[in-house]
C-alpha cells in the first residue's frame, strides 16, 4: 500500500525470517561465528536463547543456507510432548515409517537411519524450536539420543532454540547431565540505539528505498525506547508507522507518529516502557549466588569458557588458513573471510582476557 509512496520495491519490515534482510549486529555476528564453528566441527548440542523476535530463526536459516556440507535437517516446532511422541515426530520429520511401532522400535529405526546417513557421508542436524516448552523428561530423552554415536563421531547434531526461559529451565540440577553435553551456548540480546538506527536503514535499503532516511532521529529514539531493540517489535512499529505516514502523506516519519502507533497497539502491553527482564549470564551453573564473591567466580568461569572456545576457533581458523595458503588455487575471497574471522576472534579473546584480569583483581579485594 505505502510502497510506491516511499519509493520501495517491497515491504522492508515483513515479519518472516528472511536471511536476505538479516542485520548482523555485534551479538548476531558473535552468535553466528559460534554456530558456524559448532556445525562445521559437528560439536553435538547447541543451545540458542533470545527474546521473541530477536532473530534466532533467521540466524539459523542463514547458517544452513551457507553451510556447504551435505546436511539432512529436521525441524520440530511442537514441543509440549512426551518422550515417545517426540521420537515419533523426529522419525516423521525424516520421513521414516512410524505406524504400529513402539518406542524401542522407533529408536532402533532412527538409529539405523543415522548409521545409513553416516555411511553415505551425510550429516544429520535436528533443530528443536520453542524448546522452552519441553518437559524435563523429554529433555532427558533428547540427551539419550546423543548416545547414538560412533567411537569418534556424533551421528546427530541437535540445536535447541528457545526463549530465555529455556536457560532458566536448564539451571535445574536434574538436567545437569544434559547441560554437560552442551558445547555451544548463544543468547541474542536486543539491539542498542545505534544498531537500531542502522537496522532500520539496512532494511529500507534492501527494499530499494530511494531515501533510506525516512525516520527522523527522534522517531528512531522512540522506536528504540518502545521496542527495546528487539527486531520483530522494530518491524511492527516501523511497518505501522509507514502506513500512518502514507495515510497522512508524510515523507518523513516523526516521533509523534511512533507514539500514535504505540498508543493504538498497547493492548496486551506489547509496547510498554518496562525494562527487559534480567536473566542469568550464559554460563550453565547450578549454585545460588549468595554473595558478590560467588557471582564473580561464576562470571569468571563463563568468560574463561568463552575464551577457550575463541582459542579453539583461532586454532581452527589458523589450520584452515595454512591449508588455503598452501593451495594457490583457493579463492582469495575465502582467505579474506577467514582472516576477518581470525581478527575478530583474536580481538574478542584479548577483551575477555582483560576482563578476566579485572575480575581476578576484584576477587582479591573481596
CSV table of C-alpha atoms in Angstrom, one decimal:
chain,number,residue,atom,x,y,z
A,1,UNK,CA,0.0,0.0,0.0
A,2,UNK,CA,2.7,2.5,1.0
A,3,UNK,CA,5.5,1.1,-1.2
A,4,UNK,CA,5.1,3.5,-4.2
A,5,UNK,CA,4.7,6.5,-1.9
A,6,UNK,CA,8.1,5.8,-0.2
A,7,UNK,CA,9.8,4.5,-3.4
A,8,UNK,CA,10.1,0.9,-2.1
A,9,UNK,CA,10.2,-2.2,-4.2
A,10,UNK,CA,9.0,-4.5,-1.4
A,11,UNK,CA,7.8,-4.4,2.2
A,12,UNK,CA,11.0,-3.7,4.2
A,13,UNK,CA,9.5,-4.7,7.6
A,14,UNK,CA,7.8,-8.0,6.9
A,15,UNK,CA,7.9,-10.5,9.8
A,16,UNK,CA,9.0,-13.6,8.0
A,17,UNK,CA,12.6,-14.8,8.9
A,18,UNK,CA,14.2,-13.8,5.6
A,19,UNK,CA,18.0,-14.2,5.7
A,20,UNK,CA,18.5,-11.6,2.9
A,21,UNK,CA,17.2,-9.0,5.4
A,22,UNK,CA,19.3,-10.1,8.3
A,23,UNK,CA,21.2,-7.3,10.1
A,24,UNK,CA,24.3,-8.6,11.7
A,25,UNK,CA,24.7,-6.8,15.0
A,26,UNK,CA,27.7,-7.4,17.2
A,27,UNK,CA,25.7,-10.0,19.1
A,28,UNK,CA,24.4,-11.7,15.9
A,29,UNK,CA,27.9,-11.8,14.4
A,30,UNK,CA,29.3,-13.4,17.6
A,31,UNK,CA,26.5,-15.9,17.7
A,32,UNK,CA,26.9,-16.8,14.0
A,33,UNK,CA,30.6,-17.4,14.5
A,34,UNK,CA,29.9,-19.8,17.4
A,35,UNK,CA,27.1,-21.6,15.4
A,36,UNK,CA,29.2,-22.0,12.3
A,37,UNK,CA,32.0,-23.5,14.4
A,38,UNK,CA,29.6,-25.9,16.1
A,39,UNK,CA,28.1,-27.1,12.8
A,40,UNK,CA,31.3,-27.3,10.8
A,41,UNK,CA,33.1,-29.2,13.6
A,42,UNK,CA,30.0,-31.3,14.5
A,43,UNK,CA,30.1,-30.2,18.1
A,44,UNK,CA,27.0,-32.0,19.4
A,45,UNK,CA,24.5,-30.0,21.4
A,46,UNK,CA,23.9,-26.3,20.7
A,47,UNK,CA,21.5,-24.1,22.8
A,48,UNK,CA,20.3,-20.7,21.4
A,49,UNK,CA,18.1,-18.4,23.5
A,50,UNK,CA,16.7,-14.9,22.9
A,51,UNK,CA,13.6,-12.8,23.3
A,52,UNK,CA,10.7,-13.4,21.0
A,53,UNK,CA,11.6,-11.8,17.7
A,54,UNK,CA,15.3,-11.4,18.4
A,55,UNK,CA,16.3,-13.2,15.2
A,56,UNK,CA,17.0,-16.7,16.3
A,57,UNK,CA,15.2,-18.4,13.4
A,58,UNK,CA,16.6,-16.0,10.8
A,59,UNK,CA,20.2,-16.6,12.1
A,60,UNK,CA,19.8,-20.4,11.8
A,61,UNK,CA,18.3,-20.1,8.3
A,62,UNK,CA,21.3,-18.1,7.2
A,63,UNK,CA,23.7,-20.6,8.7
A,64,UNK,CA,22.0,-23.5,7.0
A,65,UNK,CA,22.0,-21.7,3.7
A,66,UNK,CA,25.7,-21.0,3.8
A,67,UNK,CA,27.0,-24.4,5.1
A,68,UNK,CA,28.4,-26.3,2.1
A,69,UNK,CA,28.4,-29.7,3.7
A,70,UNK,CA,25.7,-32.3,3.0
A,71,UNK,CA,23.4,-32.0,5.9
A,72,UNK,CA,20.0,-33.5,6.4
A,73,UNK,CA,18.0,-31.0,8.5
A,74,UNK,CA,14.9,-31.8,10.5
A,75,UNK,CA,12.8,-29.1,12.4
A,76,UNK,CA,10.5,-29.8,15.4
A,77,UNK,CA,8.2,-26.9,16.4
A,78,UNK,CA,5.6,-28.7,18.6
A,79,UNK,CA,7.5,-29.2,21.8
A,80,UNK,CA,4.9,-29.7,24.6
A,81,UNK,CA,5.2,-33.5,24.1
A,82,UNK,CA,6.2,-36.6,26.0
A,83,UNK,CA,9.4,-38.6,25.0
A,84,UNK,CA,7.6,-41.2,22.9
A,85,UNK,CA,5.7,-38.5,21.0
A,86,UNK,CA,9.0,-36.7,20.3
A,87,UNK,CA,10.7,-39.8,19.0
A,88,UNK,CA,7.8,-40.4,16.6
A,89,UNK,CA,7.8,-36.8,15.5
A,90,UNK,CA,11.5,-36.9,14.7
A,91,UNK,CA,11.1,-40.1,12.7
A,92,UNK,CA,8.2,-38.5,10.7
A,93,UNK,CA,10.3,-35.4,10.1
A,94,UNK,CA,13.0,-37.5,8.4
A,95,UNK,CA,10.2,-39.4,6.5
A,96,UNK,CA,10.7,-42.7,8.4
A,97,UNK,CA,7.7,-45.1,8.8
A,98,UNK,CA,6.2,-44.9,12.3
A,99,UNK,CA,2.9,-46.9,12.1
A,100,UNK,CA,2.5,-49.7,14.6
A,101,UNK,CA,5.9,-49.2,16.2
A,102,UNK,CA,6.6,-48.8,19.9
A,103,UNK,CA,9.3,-46.5,21.4
A,104,UNK,CA,12.0,-49.1,21.2
A,105,UNK,CA,11.3,-49.9,17.6
A,106,UNK,CA,11.2,-46.2,16.7
A,107,UNK,CA,14.6,-45.6,18.4
A,108,UNK,CA,16.1,-48.6,16.5
A,109,UNK,CA,14.6,-47.3,13.3
A,110,UNK,CA,16.1,-43.9,13.8
A,111,UNK,CA,19.5,-45.3,14.8
A,112,UNK,CA,19.6,-47.3,11.6
A,113,UNK,CA,18.7,-44.1,9.6
A,114,UNK,CA,21.6,-42.2,11.3
A,115,UNK,CA,24.1,-45.0,10.5
A,116,UNK,CA,22.9,-45.1,6.9
A,117,UNK,CA,23.4,-41.3,6.6
A,118,UNK,CA,26.8,-41.6,8.2
A,119,UNK,CA,27.9,-44.3,5.8
A,120,UNK,CA,26.9,-42.0,3.0
A,121,UNK,CA,28.9,-39.2,4.5
A,122,UNK,CA,25.8,-37.1,5.2
A,123,UNK,CA,25.3,-35.2,8.4
A,124,UNK,CA,22.1,-35.1,10.3
A,125,UNK,CA,21.0,-31.9,12.2
A,126,UNK,CA,17.9,-31.7,14.3
A,127,UNK,CA,16.6,-28.2,15.2
A,128,UNK,CA,14.0,-28.1,18.1
A,129,UNK,CA,12.3,-24.7,18.2
A,130,UNK,CA,10.3,-23.3,21.1
A,131,UNK,CA,12.4,-25.6,23.3
A,132,UNK,CA,11.5,-23.8,26.5
A,133,UNK,CA,8.2,-25.8,26.4
A,134,UNK,CA,9.9,-29.2,26.5
A,135,UNK,CA,9.0,-31.2,29.6
A,136,UNK,CA,12.0,-32.2,31.7
A,137,UNK,CA,11.7,-35.9,30.9
A,138,UNK,CA,11.6,-35.1,27.2
A,139,UNK,CA,14.8,-33.1,27.5
A,140,UNK,CA,16.4,-36.1,29.2
A,141,UNK,CA,15.2,-38.2,26.2
A,142,UNK,CA,16.9,-35.8,23.9
A,143,UNK,CA,20.1,-36.3,25.8
A,144,UNK,CA,19.8,-40.0,25.4
A,145,UNK,CA,19.5,-39.6,21.7
A,146,UNK,CA,23.0,-38.1,21.7
A,147,UNK,CA,24.3,-41.5,22.8
A,148,UNK,CA,23.6,-42.7,19.3
A,149,UNK,CA,27.2,-42.2,18.0
A,150,UNK,CA,30.2,-44.0,16.7
A,151,UNK,CA,33.5,-44.2,18.6
A,152,UNK,CA,34.8,-40.9,17.1
A,153,UNK,CA,31.8,-39.1,15.6
A,154,UNK,CA,28.4,-37.8,16.6
A,155,UNK,CA,25.7,-39.3,14.4
A,156,UNK,CA,23.4,-36.4,15.0
A,157,UNK,CA,23.8,-32.7,16.0
A,158,UNK,CA,20.9,-31.1,17.9
A,159,UNK,CA,20.1,-27.4,18.3
A,160,UNK,CA,17.7,-26.3,21.0
A,161,UNK,CA,16.2,-22.9,20.2
A,162,UNK,CA,14.0,-21.1,22.7
A,163,UNK,CA,13.1,-18.1,24.8
A,164,UNK,CA,15.1,-17.0,27.8
A,165,UNK,CA,13.0,-19.4,30.0
A,166,UNK,CA,14.9,-22.3,28.4
A,167,UNK,CA,18.1,-21.0,30.0
A,168,UNK,CA,16.4,-20.9,33.4
A,169,UNK,CA,15.0,-24.4,32.8
A,170,UNK,CA,18.4,-25.8,32.2
A,171,UNK,CA,19.6,-24.5,35.6
A,172,UNK,CA,17.8,-27.4,37.3
A,173,UNK,CA,20.1,-30.0,38.9
A,174,UNK,CA,18.2,-32.9,37.4
A,175,UNK,CA,19.2,-31.7,34.0
A,176,UNK,CA,22.9,-31.4,34.8
A,177,UNK,CA,23.8,-34.3,32.6
A,178,UNK,CA,22.1,-32.6,29.6
A,179,UNK,CA,23.9,-29.3,30.3
A,180,UNK,CA,27.3,-31.1,30.3
A,181,UNK,CA,26.6,-32.1,26.7
A,182,UNK,CA,26.1,-28.5,25.5
A,183,UNK,CA,29.2,-27.4,23.6
A,184,UNK,CA,27.9,-24.0,22.3
A,185,UNK,CA,25.5,-21.6,24.0
A,186,UNK,CA,24.4,-18.3,22.4
A,187,UNK,CA,22.0,-15.7,23.7
A,188,UNK,CA,20.6,-12.9,21.4
A,189,UNK,CA,20.0,-9.6,23.2
A,190,UNK,CA,18.2,-6.7,21.7
A,191,UNK,CA,20.0,-4.1,19.5
A,192,UNK,CA,21.4,-0.9,21.1
A,193,UNK,CA,20.3,2.5,19.9
A,194,UNK,CA,22.9,2.9,17.2
A,195,UNK,CA,22.2,-0.6,15.9
A,196,UNK,CA,18.5,0.1,15.9
A,197,UNK,CA,19.1,3.1,13.6
A,198,UNK,CA,21.4,1.1,11.3
A,199,UNK,CA,18.9,-1.9,11.3
A,200,UNK,CA,16.1,0.4,10.0
A,201,UNK,CA,18.2,1.9,7.3
A,202,UNK,CA,19.6,-1.5,6.3
A,203,UNK,CA,16.1,-2.9,5.7
A,204,UNK,CA,14.9,0.2,3.9
A,205,UNK,CA,18.0,-0.1,1.5
A,206,UNK,CA,17.4,-3.8,0.9
A,207,UNK,CA,13.8,-3.0,0.0
A,208,UNK,CA,15.1,-0.4,-2.6
A,209,UNK,CA,14.2,2.9,-0.7
A,210,UNK,CA,15.2,5.9,-2.7
A,211,UNK,CA,15.6,7.8,0.6
A,212,UNK,CA,16.6,5.5,3.4
A,213,UNK,CA,16.3,8.4,5.9
A,214,UNK,CA,12.5,8.1,6.2
A,215,UNK,CA,12.5,8.0,10.0
A,216,UNK,CA,13.8,11.1,11.9
A,217,UNK,CA,16.4,10.7,14.7
A,218,UNK,CA,13.6,11.5,17.3
A,219,UNK,CA,11.4,8.8,15.7
A,220,UNK,CA,14.3,6.3,15.9
A,221,UNK,CA,14.8,7.2,19.6
A,222,UNK,CA,11.1,6.4,20.2
A,223,UNK,CA,11.3,3.1,18.2
A,224,UNK,CA,14.3,2.0,20.3
A,225,UNK,CA,12.6,3.0,23.5
A,226,UNK,CA,9.4,1.1,22.9
A,227,UNK,CA,10.9,-1.9,21.0
A,228,UNK,CA,13.8,-2.4,23.4
A,229,UNK,CA,15.9,-3.1,20.3
A,230,UNK,CA,14.0,-6.4,19.5
A,231,UNK,CA,14.0,-6.7,15.7
A,232,UNK,CA,10.4,-8.1,15.4
A,233,UNK,CA,9.0,-5.2,17.5
A,234,UNK,CA,11.0,-2.7,15.5
A,235,UNK,CA,9.4,-4.2,12.3
A,236,UNK,CA,5.9,-4.0,13.8
A,237,UNK,CA,6.4,-0.3,14.8
A,238,UNK,CA,8.0,0.7,11.5
A,239,UNK,CA,5.5,-1.0,9.3
A,240,UNK,CA,2.6,0.6,11.1
A,241,UNK,CA,4.3,4.0,11.1
A,242,UNK,CA,4.7,3.8,7.3
A,243,UNK,CA,1.0,3.0,7.0
A,244,UNK,CA,0.2,6.1,9.2
A,245,UNK,CA,2.6,8.2,7.3
A,246,UNK,CA,1.2,7.2,3.9
A,247,UNK,CA,-2.3,8.0,5.1
A,248,UNK,CA,-1.2,11.5,6.2
A,249,UNK,CA,1.1,11.9,3.2
A,250,UNK,CA,4.2,12.3,5.4
A,251,UNK,CA,7.5,11.8,3.6
A,252,UNK,CA,9.4,11.8,6.9
A,253,UNK,CA,8.2,9.8,10.0
A,254,UNK,CA,8.5,11.9,13.2
A,255,UNK,CA,8.3,10.9,16.8
A,256,UNK,CA,4.6,11.7,17.2
A,257,UNK,CA,3.7,9.1,14.6
A,258,UNK,CA,5.6,6.4,16.5
A,259,UNK,CA,3.8,7.4,19.7
A,260,UNK,CA,0.5,7.3,17.9
A,261,UNK,CA,1.2,3.8,16.8
A,262,UNK,CA,2.2,2.7,20.3
A,263,UNK,CA,-0.9,4.2,21.8
A,264,UNK,CA,-3.0,2.3,19.3
A,265,UNK,CA,-1.2,-1.0,20.0
A,266,UNK,CA,-0.6,-1.0,23.7
A,267,UNK,CA,-3.3,-3.7,24.2
A,268,UNK,CA,-1.6,-6.6,25.9
A,269,UNK,CA,1.4,-4.5,26.9
A,270,UNK,CA,3.4,-5.2,23.7
A,271,UNK,CA,5.0,-1.7,23.7
A,272,UNK,CA,5.1,-0.9,27.5
A,273,UNK,CA,8.1,1.0,28.6
A,274,UNK,CA,9.3,-1.7,31.0
A,275,UNK,CA,12.9,-2.6,31.3
A,276,UNK,CA,13.7,-6.1,29.8
A,277,UNK,CA,13.7,-8.8,32.3
A,278,UNK,CA,17.1,-9.9,33.5
A,279,UNK,CA,18.3,-13.4,33.0
A,280,UNK,CA,21.4,-15.3,34.1
A,281,UNK,CA,24.7,-14.9,32.3
A,282,UNK,CA,25.3,-17.5,29.6
A,283,UNK,CA,27.1,-20.0,31.8
A,284,UNK,CA,25.5,-23.2,33.0
A,285,UNK,CA,25.8,-23.1,36.8
A,286,UNK,CA,23.6,-24.6,39.5
A,287,UNK,CA,24.5,-23.0,42.8
A,288,UNK,CA,22.6,-19.9,44.1
A,289,UNK,CA,24.5,-16.6,44.0
A,290,UNK,CA,24.9,-15.9,47.8
A,291,UNK,CA,27.4,-13.1,47.7
A,292,UNK,CA,29.5,-11.0,45.3
A,293,UNK,CA,32.5,-13.3,45.5
A,294,UNK,CA,30.4,-16.3,44.2
A,295,UNK,CA,28.9,-14.1,41.5
A,296,UNK,CA,32.4,-13.0,40.4
A,297,UNK,CA,33.6,-16.7,40.3
A,298,UNK,CA,30.7,-17.7,38.1
A,299,UNK,CA,31.2,-14.7,35.8
A,300,UNK,CA,34.9,-15.7,35.6
A,301,UNK,CA,34.0,-19.3,34.7
A,302,UNK,CA,31.7,-18.0,32.0
A,303,UNK,CA,34.4,-15.8,30.5
A,304,UNK,CA,37.0,-18.5,30.6
A,305,UNK,CA,34.7,-20.9,28.8
A,306,UNK,CA,34.1,-18.4,26.1
A,307,UNK,CA,37.9,-17.7,25.9
A,308,UNK,CA,38.5,-21.5,25.5
A,309,UNK,CA,36.0,-21.5,22.6
A,310,UNK,CA,37.6,-18.5,21.0
A,311,UNK,CA,41.1,-20.1,21.3
A,312,UNK,CA,39.7,-23.2,19.6
A,313,UNK,CA,38.2,-21.0,16.9
A,314,UNK,CA,41.6,-19.3,16.4
A,315,UNK,CA,43.4,-22.6,16.2
A,316,UNK,CA,40.9,-24.0,13.7
A,317,UNK,CA,41.0,-20.9,11.5
A,318,UNK,CA,44.8,-20.9,11.6
A,319,UNK,CA,44.8,-24.5,10.5
A,320,UNK,CA,42.3,-23.8,7.7
A,321,UNK,CA,44.4,-20.8,6.6
A,322,UNK,CA,47.5,-22.9,6.4
A,323,UNK,CA,45.7,-25.3,4.0
A,324,UNK,CA,44.4,-22.4,1.9
A,325,UNK,CA,47.8,-20.7,1.5
A,326,UNK,CA,49.4,-24.0,0.5
A,327,UNK,CA,47.0,-24.3,-2.4
A,328,UNK,CA,47.2,-21.2,-4.6
A,329,UNK,CA,44.1,-22.3,-6.5
A,330,UNK,CA,41.9,-21.4,-3.5
A,331,UNK,CA,39.8,-18.3,-3.9
A,332,UNK,CA,41.2,-15.1,-2.3
A,333,UNK,CA,37.7,-14.2,-1.1
A,334,UNK,CA,37.6,-17.2,1.2
A,335,UNK,CA,41.0,-16.3,2.6
A,336,UNK,CA,39.8,-12.8,3.4
A,337,UNK,CA,36.8,-14.1,5.1
A,338,UNK,CA,38.9,-16.4,7.3
A,339,UNK,CA,41.3,-13.6,8.1
A,340,UNK,CA,38.4,-11.4,9.2
A,341,UNK,CA,37.1,-14.2,11.4
A,342,UNK,CA,40.6,-14.7,12.9
A,343,UNK,CA,40.9,-11.0,13.6
A,344,UNK,CA,37.5,-10.8,15.3
A,345,UNK,CA,38.2,-13.9,17.4
A,346,UNK,CA,41.6,-12.6,18.4
A,347,UNK,CA,40.1,-9.2,19.4
A,348,UNK,CA,37.4,-10.9,21.4
A,349,UNK,CA,40.0,-13.1,23.1
A,350,UNK,CA,42.0,-10.1,24.2
A,351,UNK,CA,38.9,-8.4,25.6
A,352,UNK,CA,37.9,-11.5,27.5
A,353,UNK,CA,41.5,-11.8,28.9
A,354,UNK,CA,41.4,-8.2,30.1
A,355,UNK,CA,38.0,-8.8,31.8
A,356,UNK,CA,39.4,-12.0,33.5
A,357,UNK,CA,42.3,-10.0,34.9
A,358,UNK,CA,39.9,-7.3,36.2
A,359,UNK,CA,37.7,-9.8,37.8
A,360,UNK,CA,40.6,-11.6,39.5
A,361,UNK,CA,41.7,-8.2,40.9
A,362,UNK,CA,38.2,-7.6,42.2
A,363,UNK,CA,38.2,-11.0,43.8
A,364,UNK,CA,41.4,-10.2,45.7
A,365,UNK,CA,39.8,-7.2,47.1
A,366,UNK,CA,36.8,-9.3,48.2
